[in-house]
Coordinates of C-alpha atoms and ligand atoms in Angstrom, one line a residue:
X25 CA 133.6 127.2 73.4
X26 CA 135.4 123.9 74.4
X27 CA 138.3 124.4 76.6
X28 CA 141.3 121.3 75.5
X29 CA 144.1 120.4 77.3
X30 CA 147.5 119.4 75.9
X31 CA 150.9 118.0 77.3
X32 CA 153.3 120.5 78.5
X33 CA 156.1 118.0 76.7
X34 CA 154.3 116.8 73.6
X35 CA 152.9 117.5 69.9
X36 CA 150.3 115.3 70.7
X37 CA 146.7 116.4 69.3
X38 CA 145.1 118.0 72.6
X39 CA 141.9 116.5 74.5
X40 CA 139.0 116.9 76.3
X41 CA 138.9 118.0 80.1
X42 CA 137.2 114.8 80.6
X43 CA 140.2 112.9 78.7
X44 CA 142.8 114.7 80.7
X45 CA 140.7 113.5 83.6
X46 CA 140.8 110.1 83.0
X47 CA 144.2 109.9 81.5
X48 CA 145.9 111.5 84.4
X49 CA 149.3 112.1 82.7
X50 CA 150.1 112.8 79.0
X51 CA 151.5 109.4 77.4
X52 CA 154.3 111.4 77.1
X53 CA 155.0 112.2 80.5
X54 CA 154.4 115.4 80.4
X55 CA 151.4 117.1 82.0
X56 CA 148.1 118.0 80.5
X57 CA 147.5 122.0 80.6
X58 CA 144.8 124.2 79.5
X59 CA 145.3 125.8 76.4
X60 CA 144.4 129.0 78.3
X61 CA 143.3 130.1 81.7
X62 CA 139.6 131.1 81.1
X63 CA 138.4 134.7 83.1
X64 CA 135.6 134.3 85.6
X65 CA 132.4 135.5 83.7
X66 CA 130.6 136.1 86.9
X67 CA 131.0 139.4 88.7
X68 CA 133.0 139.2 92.3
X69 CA 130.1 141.1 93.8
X70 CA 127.7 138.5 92.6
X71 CA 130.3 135.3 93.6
X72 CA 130.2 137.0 97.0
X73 CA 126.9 136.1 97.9
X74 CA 127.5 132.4 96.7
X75 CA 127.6 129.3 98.6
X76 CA 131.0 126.9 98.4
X77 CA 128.8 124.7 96.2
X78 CA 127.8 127.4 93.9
X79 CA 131.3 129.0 93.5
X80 CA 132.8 125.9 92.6
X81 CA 130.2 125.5 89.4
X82 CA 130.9 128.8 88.5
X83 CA 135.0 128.5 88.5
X84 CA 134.5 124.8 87.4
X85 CA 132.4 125.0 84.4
X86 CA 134.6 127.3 82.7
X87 CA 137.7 124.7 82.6
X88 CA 136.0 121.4 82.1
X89 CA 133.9 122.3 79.7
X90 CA 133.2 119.0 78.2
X91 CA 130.8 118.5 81.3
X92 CA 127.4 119.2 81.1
X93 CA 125.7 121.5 83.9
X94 CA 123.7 118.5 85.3
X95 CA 127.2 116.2 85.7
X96 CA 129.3 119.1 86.8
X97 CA 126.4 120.3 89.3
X98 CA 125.6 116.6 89.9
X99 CA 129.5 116.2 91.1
X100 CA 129.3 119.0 93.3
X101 CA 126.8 118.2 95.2
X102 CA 127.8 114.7 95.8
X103 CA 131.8 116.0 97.1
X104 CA 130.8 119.0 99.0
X105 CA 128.1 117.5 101.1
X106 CA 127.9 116.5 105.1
X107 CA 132.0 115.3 104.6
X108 CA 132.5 118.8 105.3
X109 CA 132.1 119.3 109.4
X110 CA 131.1 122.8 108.4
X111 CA 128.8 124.3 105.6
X112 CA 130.9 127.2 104.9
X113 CA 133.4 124.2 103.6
X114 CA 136.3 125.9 103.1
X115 CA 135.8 128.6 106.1
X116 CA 138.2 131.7 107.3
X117 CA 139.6 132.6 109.9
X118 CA 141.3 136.0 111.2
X119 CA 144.1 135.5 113.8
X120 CA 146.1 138.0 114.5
X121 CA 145.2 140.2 111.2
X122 CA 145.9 137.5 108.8
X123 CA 143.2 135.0 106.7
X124 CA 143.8 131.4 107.7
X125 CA 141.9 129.6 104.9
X126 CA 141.0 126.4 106.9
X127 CA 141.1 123.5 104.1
X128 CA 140.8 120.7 106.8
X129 CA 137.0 120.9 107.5
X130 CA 136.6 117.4 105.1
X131 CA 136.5 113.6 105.6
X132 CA 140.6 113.6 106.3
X133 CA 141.4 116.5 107.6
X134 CA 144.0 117.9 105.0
X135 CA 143.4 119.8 102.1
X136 CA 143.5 117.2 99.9
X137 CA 140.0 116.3 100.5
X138 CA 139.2 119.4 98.5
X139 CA 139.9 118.0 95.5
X140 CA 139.8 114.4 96.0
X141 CA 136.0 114.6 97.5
X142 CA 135.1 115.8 93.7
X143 CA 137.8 113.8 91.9
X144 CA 136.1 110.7 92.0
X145 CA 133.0 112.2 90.6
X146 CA 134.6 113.5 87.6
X147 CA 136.6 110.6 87.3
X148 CA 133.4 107.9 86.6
X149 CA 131.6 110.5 84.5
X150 CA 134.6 110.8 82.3
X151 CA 134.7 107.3 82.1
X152 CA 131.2 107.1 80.9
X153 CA 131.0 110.1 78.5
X154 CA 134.0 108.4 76.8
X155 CA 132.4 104.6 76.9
X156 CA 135.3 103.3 79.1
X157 CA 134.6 99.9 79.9
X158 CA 138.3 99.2 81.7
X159 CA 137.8 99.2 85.4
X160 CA 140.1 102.1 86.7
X161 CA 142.7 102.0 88.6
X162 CA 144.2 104.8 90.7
X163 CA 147.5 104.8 91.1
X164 CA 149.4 107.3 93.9
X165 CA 152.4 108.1 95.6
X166 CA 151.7 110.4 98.9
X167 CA 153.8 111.9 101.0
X168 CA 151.0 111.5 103.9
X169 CA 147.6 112.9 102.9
X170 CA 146.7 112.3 99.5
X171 CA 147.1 109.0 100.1
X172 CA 144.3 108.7 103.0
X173 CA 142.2 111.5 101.2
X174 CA 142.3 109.4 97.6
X175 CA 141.6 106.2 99.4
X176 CA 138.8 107.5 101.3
X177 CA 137.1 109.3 97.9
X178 CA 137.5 106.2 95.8
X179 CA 136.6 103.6 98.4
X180 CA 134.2 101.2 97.1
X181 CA 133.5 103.7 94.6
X182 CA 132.2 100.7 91.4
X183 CA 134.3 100.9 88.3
X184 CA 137.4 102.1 90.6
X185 CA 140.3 100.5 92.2
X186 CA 142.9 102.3 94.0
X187 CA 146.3 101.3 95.1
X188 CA 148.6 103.7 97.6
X189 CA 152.7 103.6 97.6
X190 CA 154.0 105.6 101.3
X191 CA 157.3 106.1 102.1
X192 CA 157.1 103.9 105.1
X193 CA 159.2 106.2 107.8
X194 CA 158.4 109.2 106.3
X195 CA 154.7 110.0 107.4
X196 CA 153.4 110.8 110.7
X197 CA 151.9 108.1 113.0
X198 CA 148.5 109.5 112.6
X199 CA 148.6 109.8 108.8
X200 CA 149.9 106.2 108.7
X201 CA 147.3 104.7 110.8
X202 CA 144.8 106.7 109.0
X203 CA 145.9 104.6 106.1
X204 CA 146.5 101.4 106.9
X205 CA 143.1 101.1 108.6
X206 CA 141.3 102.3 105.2
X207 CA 138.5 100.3 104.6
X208 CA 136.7 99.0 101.1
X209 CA 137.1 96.3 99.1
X210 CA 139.0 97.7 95.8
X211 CA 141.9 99.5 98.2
X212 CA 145.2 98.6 98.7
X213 CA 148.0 100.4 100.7
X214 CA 151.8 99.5 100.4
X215 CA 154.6 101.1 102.4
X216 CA 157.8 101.3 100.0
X217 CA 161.2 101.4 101.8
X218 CA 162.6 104.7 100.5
X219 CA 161.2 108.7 100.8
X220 CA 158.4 110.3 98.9
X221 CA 160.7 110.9 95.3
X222 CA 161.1 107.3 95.4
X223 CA 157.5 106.5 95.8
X224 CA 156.3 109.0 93.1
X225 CA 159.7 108.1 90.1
X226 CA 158.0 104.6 90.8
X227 CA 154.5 105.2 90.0
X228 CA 155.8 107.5 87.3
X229 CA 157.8 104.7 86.3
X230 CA 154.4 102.2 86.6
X231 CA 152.6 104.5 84.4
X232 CA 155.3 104.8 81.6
X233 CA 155.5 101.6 81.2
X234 CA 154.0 100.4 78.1
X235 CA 154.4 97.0 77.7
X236 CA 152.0 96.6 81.2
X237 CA 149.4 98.9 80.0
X238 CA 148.7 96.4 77.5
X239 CA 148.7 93.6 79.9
X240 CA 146.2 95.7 82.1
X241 CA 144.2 96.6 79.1
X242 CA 143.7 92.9 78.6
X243 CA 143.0 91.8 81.8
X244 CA 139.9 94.6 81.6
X245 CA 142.2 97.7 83.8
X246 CA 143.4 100.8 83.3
X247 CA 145.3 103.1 85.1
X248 CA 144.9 106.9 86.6
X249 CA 145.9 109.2 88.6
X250 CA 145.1 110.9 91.8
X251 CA 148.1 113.4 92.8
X252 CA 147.8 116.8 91.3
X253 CA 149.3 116.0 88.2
X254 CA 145.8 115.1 86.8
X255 CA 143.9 118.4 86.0
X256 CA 141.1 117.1 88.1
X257 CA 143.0 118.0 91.1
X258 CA 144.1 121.1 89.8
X259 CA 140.9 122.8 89.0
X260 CA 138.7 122.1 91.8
X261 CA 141.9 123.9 94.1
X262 CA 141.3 127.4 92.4
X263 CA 137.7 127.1 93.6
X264 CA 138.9 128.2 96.9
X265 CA 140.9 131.3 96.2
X266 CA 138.0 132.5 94.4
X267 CA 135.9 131.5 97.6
X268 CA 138.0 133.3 100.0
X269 CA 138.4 136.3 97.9
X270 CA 134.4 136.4 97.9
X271 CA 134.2 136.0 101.2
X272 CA 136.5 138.6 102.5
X273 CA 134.4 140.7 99.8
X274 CA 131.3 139.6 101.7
X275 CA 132.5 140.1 104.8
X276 CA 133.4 143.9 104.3
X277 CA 137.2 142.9 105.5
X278 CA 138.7 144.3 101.5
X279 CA 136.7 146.5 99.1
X280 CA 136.3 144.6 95.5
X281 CA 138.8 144.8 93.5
X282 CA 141.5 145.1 96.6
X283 CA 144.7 143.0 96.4
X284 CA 145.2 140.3 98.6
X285 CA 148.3 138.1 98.8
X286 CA 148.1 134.7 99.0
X287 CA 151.0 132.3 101.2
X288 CA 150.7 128.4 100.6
X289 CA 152.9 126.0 101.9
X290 CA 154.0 124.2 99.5
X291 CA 154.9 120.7 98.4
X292 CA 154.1 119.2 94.8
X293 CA 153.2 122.8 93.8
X294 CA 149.9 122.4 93.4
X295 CA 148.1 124.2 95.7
X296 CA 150.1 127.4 95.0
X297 CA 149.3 126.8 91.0
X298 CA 145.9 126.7 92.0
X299 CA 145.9 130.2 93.3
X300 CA 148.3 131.3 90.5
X301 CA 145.2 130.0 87.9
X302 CA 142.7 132.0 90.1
X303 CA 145.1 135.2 89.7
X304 CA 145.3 134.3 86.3
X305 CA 141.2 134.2 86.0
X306 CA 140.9 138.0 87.1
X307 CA 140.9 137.4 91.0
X308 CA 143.0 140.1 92.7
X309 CA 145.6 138.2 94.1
X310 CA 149.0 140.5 94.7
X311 CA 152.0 137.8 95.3
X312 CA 152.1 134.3 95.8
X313 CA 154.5 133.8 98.3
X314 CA 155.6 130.0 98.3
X315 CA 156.7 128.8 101.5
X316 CA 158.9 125.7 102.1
X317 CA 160.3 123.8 105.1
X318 CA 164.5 122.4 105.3
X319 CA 163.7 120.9 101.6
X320 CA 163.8 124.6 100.3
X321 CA 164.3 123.6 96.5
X322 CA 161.6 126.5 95.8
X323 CA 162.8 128.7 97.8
X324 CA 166.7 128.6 96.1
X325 CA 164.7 127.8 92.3
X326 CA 162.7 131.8 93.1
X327 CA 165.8 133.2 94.1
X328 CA 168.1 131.9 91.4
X329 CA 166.5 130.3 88.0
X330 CA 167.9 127.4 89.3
X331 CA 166.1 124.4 90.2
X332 CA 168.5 121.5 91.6
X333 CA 167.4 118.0 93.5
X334 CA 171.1 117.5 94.0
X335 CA 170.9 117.6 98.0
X336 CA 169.5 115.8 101.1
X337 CA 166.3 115.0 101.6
X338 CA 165.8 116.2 105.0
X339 CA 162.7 114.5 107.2
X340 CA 160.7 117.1 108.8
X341 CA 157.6 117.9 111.4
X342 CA 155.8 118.8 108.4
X343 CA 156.0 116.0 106.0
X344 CA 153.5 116.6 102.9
X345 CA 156.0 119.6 102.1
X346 CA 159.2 117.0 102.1
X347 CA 159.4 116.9 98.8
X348 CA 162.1 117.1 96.3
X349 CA 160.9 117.0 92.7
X350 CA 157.4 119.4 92.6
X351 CA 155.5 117.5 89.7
X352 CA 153.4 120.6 89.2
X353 CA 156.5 123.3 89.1
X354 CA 156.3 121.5 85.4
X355 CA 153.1 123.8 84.6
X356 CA 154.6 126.8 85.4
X357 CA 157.4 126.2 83.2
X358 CA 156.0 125.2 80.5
X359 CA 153.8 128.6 80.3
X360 CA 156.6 131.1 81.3
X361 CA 159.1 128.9 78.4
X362 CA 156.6 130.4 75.7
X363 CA 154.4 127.1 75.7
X364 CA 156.9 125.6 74.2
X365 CA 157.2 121.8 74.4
X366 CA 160.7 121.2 73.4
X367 CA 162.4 123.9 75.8
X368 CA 160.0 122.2 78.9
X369 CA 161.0 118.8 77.9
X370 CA 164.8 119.7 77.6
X371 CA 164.6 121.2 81.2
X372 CA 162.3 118.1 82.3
X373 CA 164.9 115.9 81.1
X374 CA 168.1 117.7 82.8
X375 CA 166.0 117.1 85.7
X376 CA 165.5 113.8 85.3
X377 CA 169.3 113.5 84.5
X378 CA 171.9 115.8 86.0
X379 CA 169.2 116.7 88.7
X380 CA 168.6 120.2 87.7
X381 CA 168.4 123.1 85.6
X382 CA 168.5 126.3 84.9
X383 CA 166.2 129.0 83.4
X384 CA 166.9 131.9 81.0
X385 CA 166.7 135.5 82.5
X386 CA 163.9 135.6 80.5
X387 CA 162.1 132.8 81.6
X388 CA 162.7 134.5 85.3
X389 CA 161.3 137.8 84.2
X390 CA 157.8 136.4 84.4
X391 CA 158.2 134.9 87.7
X392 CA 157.4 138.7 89.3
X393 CA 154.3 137.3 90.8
X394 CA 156.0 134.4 92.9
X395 CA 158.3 134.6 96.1
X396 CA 160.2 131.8 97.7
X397 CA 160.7 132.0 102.1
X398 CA 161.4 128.9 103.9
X399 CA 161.1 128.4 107.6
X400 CA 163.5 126.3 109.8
X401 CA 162.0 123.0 112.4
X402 CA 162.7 125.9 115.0
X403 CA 161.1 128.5 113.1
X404 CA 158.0 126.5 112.4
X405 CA 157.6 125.1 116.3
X406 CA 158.1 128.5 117.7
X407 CA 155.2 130.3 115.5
X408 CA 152.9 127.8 116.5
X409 CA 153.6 128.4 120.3
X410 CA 153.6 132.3 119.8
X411 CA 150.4 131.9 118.0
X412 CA 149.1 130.0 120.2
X413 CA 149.8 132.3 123.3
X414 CA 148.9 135.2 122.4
X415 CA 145.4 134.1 120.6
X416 CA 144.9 130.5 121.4
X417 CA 144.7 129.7 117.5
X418 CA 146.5 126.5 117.3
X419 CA 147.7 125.6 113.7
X420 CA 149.7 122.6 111.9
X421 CA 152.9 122.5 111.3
X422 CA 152.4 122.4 107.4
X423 CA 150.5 125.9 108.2
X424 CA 152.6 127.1 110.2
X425 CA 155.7 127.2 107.5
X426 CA 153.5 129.6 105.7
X427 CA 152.9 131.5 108.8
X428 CA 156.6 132.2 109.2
X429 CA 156.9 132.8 105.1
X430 CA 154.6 135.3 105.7
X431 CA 156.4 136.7 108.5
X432 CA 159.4 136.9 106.9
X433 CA 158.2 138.4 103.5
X434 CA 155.7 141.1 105.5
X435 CA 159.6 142.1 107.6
X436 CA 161.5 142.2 104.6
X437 CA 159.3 143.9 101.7
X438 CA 157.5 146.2 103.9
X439 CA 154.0 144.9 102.1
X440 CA 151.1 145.5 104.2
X441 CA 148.6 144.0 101.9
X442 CA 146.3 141.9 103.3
X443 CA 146.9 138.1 103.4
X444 CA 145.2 134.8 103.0
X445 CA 147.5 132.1 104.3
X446 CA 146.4 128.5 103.2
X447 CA 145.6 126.5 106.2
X448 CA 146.3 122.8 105.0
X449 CA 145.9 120.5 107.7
X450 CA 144.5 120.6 110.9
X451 CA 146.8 120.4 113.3
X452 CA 144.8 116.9 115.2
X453 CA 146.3 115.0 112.0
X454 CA 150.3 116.1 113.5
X455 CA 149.7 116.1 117.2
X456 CA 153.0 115.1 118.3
X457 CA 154.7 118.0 116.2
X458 CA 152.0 120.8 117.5
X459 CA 151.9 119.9 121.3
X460 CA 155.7 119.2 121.6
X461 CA 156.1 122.5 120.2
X462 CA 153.5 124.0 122.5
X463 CA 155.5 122.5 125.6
X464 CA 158.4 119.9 124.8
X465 CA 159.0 118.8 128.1
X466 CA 155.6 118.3 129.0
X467 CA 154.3 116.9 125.9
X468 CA 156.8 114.1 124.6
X469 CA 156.3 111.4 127.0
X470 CA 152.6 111.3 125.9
X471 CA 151.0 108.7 123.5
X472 CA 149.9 109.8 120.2
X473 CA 146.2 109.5 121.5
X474 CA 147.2 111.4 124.7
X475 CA 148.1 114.1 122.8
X476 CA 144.5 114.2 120.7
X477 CA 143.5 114.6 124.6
X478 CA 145.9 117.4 125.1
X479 CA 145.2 119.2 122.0
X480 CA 141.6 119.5 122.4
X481 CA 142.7 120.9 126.0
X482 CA 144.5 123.5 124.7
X483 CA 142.9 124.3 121.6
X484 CA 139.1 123.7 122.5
X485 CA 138.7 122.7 119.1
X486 CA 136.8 119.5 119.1
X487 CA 138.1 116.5 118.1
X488 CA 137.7 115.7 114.2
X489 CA 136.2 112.7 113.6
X490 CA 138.9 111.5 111.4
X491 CA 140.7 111.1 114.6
X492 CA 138.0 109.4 116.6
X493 CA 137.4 106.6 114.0
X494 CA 141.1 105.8 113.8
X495 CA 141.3 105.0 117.9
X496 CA 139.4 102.4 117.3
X497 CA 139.9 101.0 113.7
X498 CA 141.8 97.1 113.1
X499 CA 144.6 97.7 111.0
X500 CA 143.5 96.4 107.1
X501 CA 147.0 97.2 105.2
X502 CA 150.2 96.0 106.3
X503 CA 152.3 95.3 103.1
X504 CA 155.7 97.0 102.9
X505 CA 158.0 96.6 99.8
X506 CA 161.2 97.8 98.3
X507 CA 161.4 100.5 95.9
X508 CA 162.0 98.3 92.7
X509 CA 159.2 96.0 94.0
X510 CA 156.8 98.5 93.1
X511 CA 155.5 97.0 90.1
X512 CA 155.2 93.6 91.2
X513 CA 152.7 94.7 94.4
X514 CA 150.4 96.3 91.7
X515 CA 150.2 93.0 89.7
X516 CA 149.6 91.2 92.8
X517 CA 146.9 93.5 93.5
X518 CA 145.1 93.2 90.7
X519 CA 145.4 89.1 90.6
X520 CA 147.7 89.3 87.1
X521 CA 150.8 87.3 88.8
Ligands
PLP1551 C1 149.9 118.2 100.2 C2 150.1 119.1 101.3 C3 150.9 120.3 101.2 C4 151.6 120.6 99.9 O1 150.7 120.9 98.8 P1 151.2 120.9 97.3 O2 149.9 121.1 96.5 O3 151.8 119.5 97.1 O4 152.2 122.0 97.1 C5 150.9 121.1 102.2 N1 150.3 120.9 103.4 C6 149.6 119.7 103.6 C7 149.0 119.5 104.9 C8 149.5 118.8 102.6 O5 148.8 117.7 102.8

């Protein structure tokens, strides 16, 4: 049976996975969504004994369904390959009685590369089951990682150009030079002059636009999308949860069938959806506990209905979670408002407008599943030093958010269930933020490269070879525009001036 997708804001007639795929966002605006979350078919016992490769056909095959078994296979094997620094991929491990899911083991060291190893994959395929002859062009706003993670998937990928917007102060050194020294001939990286909302309204903006879509069309281009508003990134995310779940099966830590909770730090929402779609597949996942850093717009939206931009946008050590306005939070309100279009658009456009809105009591009631915690700068530094001393795990600061959600939620609800906590970066892509808050005083005077030194003292966790390339690597990118220049950098980009 074919699986479509539709837009969470439109009557438009629904598509194929592999339209969704290559459309990125509804015209609309609004974001494609299953028309229902398929159940695994495959028995837990049997997914146990699976490799990463073989879970993910399993998961993936029952979403895009428009894929044959030789493309999806054939896409799979090309993304989860020697990238990965470890063939478990996506491996586990237990510190101090809880899961860390480590989703840094690929090409950038964040767990973006999950998705955006495969994403290219699915991308050309799409583009030739539906006899696109436009060249395509990616188009993404990061707040640090999918940038680099994108740009090194669709690197001299042919058929594929991809262009990167940054919010120039607002990413870590490492992630920065980890851009700008991208290399291939069809990428471009610009850092805008405002944060991470501003980059993403502007490429939202870009992709709205009509008028230039026809231009593009004619000059043989046609956009996409790499964040995890396009389904692409979505689906391949819920692989893991399924993964872990198998593993901790396989690994006689939970019997089948035993609830596990899950904790992801969260930015855009995506990764936390992700594991919401494998509850929603039959995987015993108990709460999803959302953990957010000093931008705690989740947190207040789970404990109150209401979701409100209307504050400061505070800068933190753990940057991909800085984030404002989560694109995906639109999928999860679009299911728990009845599917309805109208009602999600309404809300979607208070947003846009006042800066928030509010749900019905209703609309809340089916929110059980979620919980909001939210962990200070201190709170965050301090959990990765404790960590650290007492079992010389060192983790990001992204992770370590989650860590302290965890904390927090474990203290407060009593709930000894067992937990998987996404690990999202490793923490040799924020090495100023880990060692300073291993040892301030020792630590700050220290050169970014210093600190790699340091870390892998410390940690004895080798050094990545992300990290190594970029010691070395001439600087390709050094283009920096204003917000409302946006536009104009993509035109020069693609030489239609
Ligand atoms: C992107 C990112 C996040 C946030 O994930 P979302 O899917 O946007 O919620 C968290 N940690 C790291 C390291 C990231 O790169």
């Amino acid at each position: 049976m074919e699986l479509l997708y539709r837009s969470t804001r439109g009557t438009g007639e629904p598509v194929t996975a592999s339209r969704a795929i290559l459309q990125g966002l509804a015209r609309d605006g609004g974001l494609f969504v299953p028309d229902e979350i398929p159940k695994l078919d495959c028995p837990m016992e049997k997914l146990s004994g699976m490799s990463y490769q073989e879970t993910a056909y399993e998961v993936m095959k029952l979403f895009l369904t428009d894929y044959t078994e030789e493309e999806l296979k054939d896409c799979i094997r090309r993304a989860y390959d020697e990238k990965f620094d470890t063939e478990a991929i996506a491996p586990l491990a237990k510190v101090d009685g809880v899961y860390y899911l480590e989703l840094f083991h690929g090409a950038t060291i964040a767990f973006k590369d999950m998705a955006l190893s495969i994403l290219p994959y699915l991308m050309t395929t799409a583009a030739k089951k539906n006899g696109v002859e436009n060249e395509i062009v990616i188009l993404t706003a990061t707040s640090g990682d999918t940038g680099k993670a994108a740009l090194a998937g669709f690197a001299d990928v042919p058929g594929t150009r991809i262009i990167v917007f940054y919010p120039k102060n607002g990413v870590s050194p490492i992630q920065e030079r980890q851009m700008v020294t991208q290399k291939g001939e069809n990428t471009f990286v610009v850092g805008i002059r405002g944060n991470f909302d501003d980059a993403q309204s502007g490429v939202k903006a870009i992709f709205g636009d009509r008028e230039l879509e026809k231009e593009l069309s004619q000059a043989g281009f046609q956009f996409s999308s790499a964040n995890s508003i396009n389904i692409g990134r979505l689906v391949p995310q819920i692989v893991y949860y399924v993964y872990a779940y198998a593993k901790l099966l396989e690994g006689g830590e939970i019997k089948d069938g035993e609830t596990v909770n899950v904790t992801v730090p969260t930015g855009n929402f995506g990764n936390i959806l992700a594991a919401y779609y494998a509850k929603l597949m039959g995987v015993p996942i108990g709460k999803l506990i959302c953990a957010s850093n000093d931008n705690k717009v989740l947190y207040d939206f789970f404990r109150t209905g209401a979701y409100d931009r209307n504050r400061p946008f505070i800068l933190t050590s753990s940057p991909s979670m800085d984030i404002l306005i989560s694109s995906n939070l639109e999928r999860l309100i679009y299911r728990i408002c009845g599917a309805d279009p109208k009602k999600d658009k309404e809300l979607m456009q208070a947003l846009a407008g006042e800066g928030r809105y509010e749900i019905t009591e209703e609309m809340r009631g089916q929110l059980q599943d979620f919980c909001g915690y939210y962990a200070s700068e201190q709170e965050a530094a301090d959990m990765i030093a404790k960590t650290w001393r007492s079992t010389g795990y060192v983790m990001d600061t992204h992770t370590a958010v989650a860590a302290c959600a965890h904390e927090k939620y474990a203290a407060d609800t009593e709930d000894g269930t067992k937990t998987v906590i996404a690990s999202t970066a490793s923490p040799y892509k924020f090495t100023r933020s880990v060692m300073e808050a291993i040892d301030r005083e020792r630590f700050s005077g220290m050169t970014d490269f210093e600190l790699v030194d340091e870390l892998y003292a410390v940690s004895g966790v080798d050094v990545p070879k992300a990290i190594e390339e970029i010691r070395i690597a001439p600087v390709r990118h050094n283009n920096v525009c204003e917000t409302a220049d946006m536009e104009n950098m993509v035109r020069r980009f693609l030489g239609m001036e």
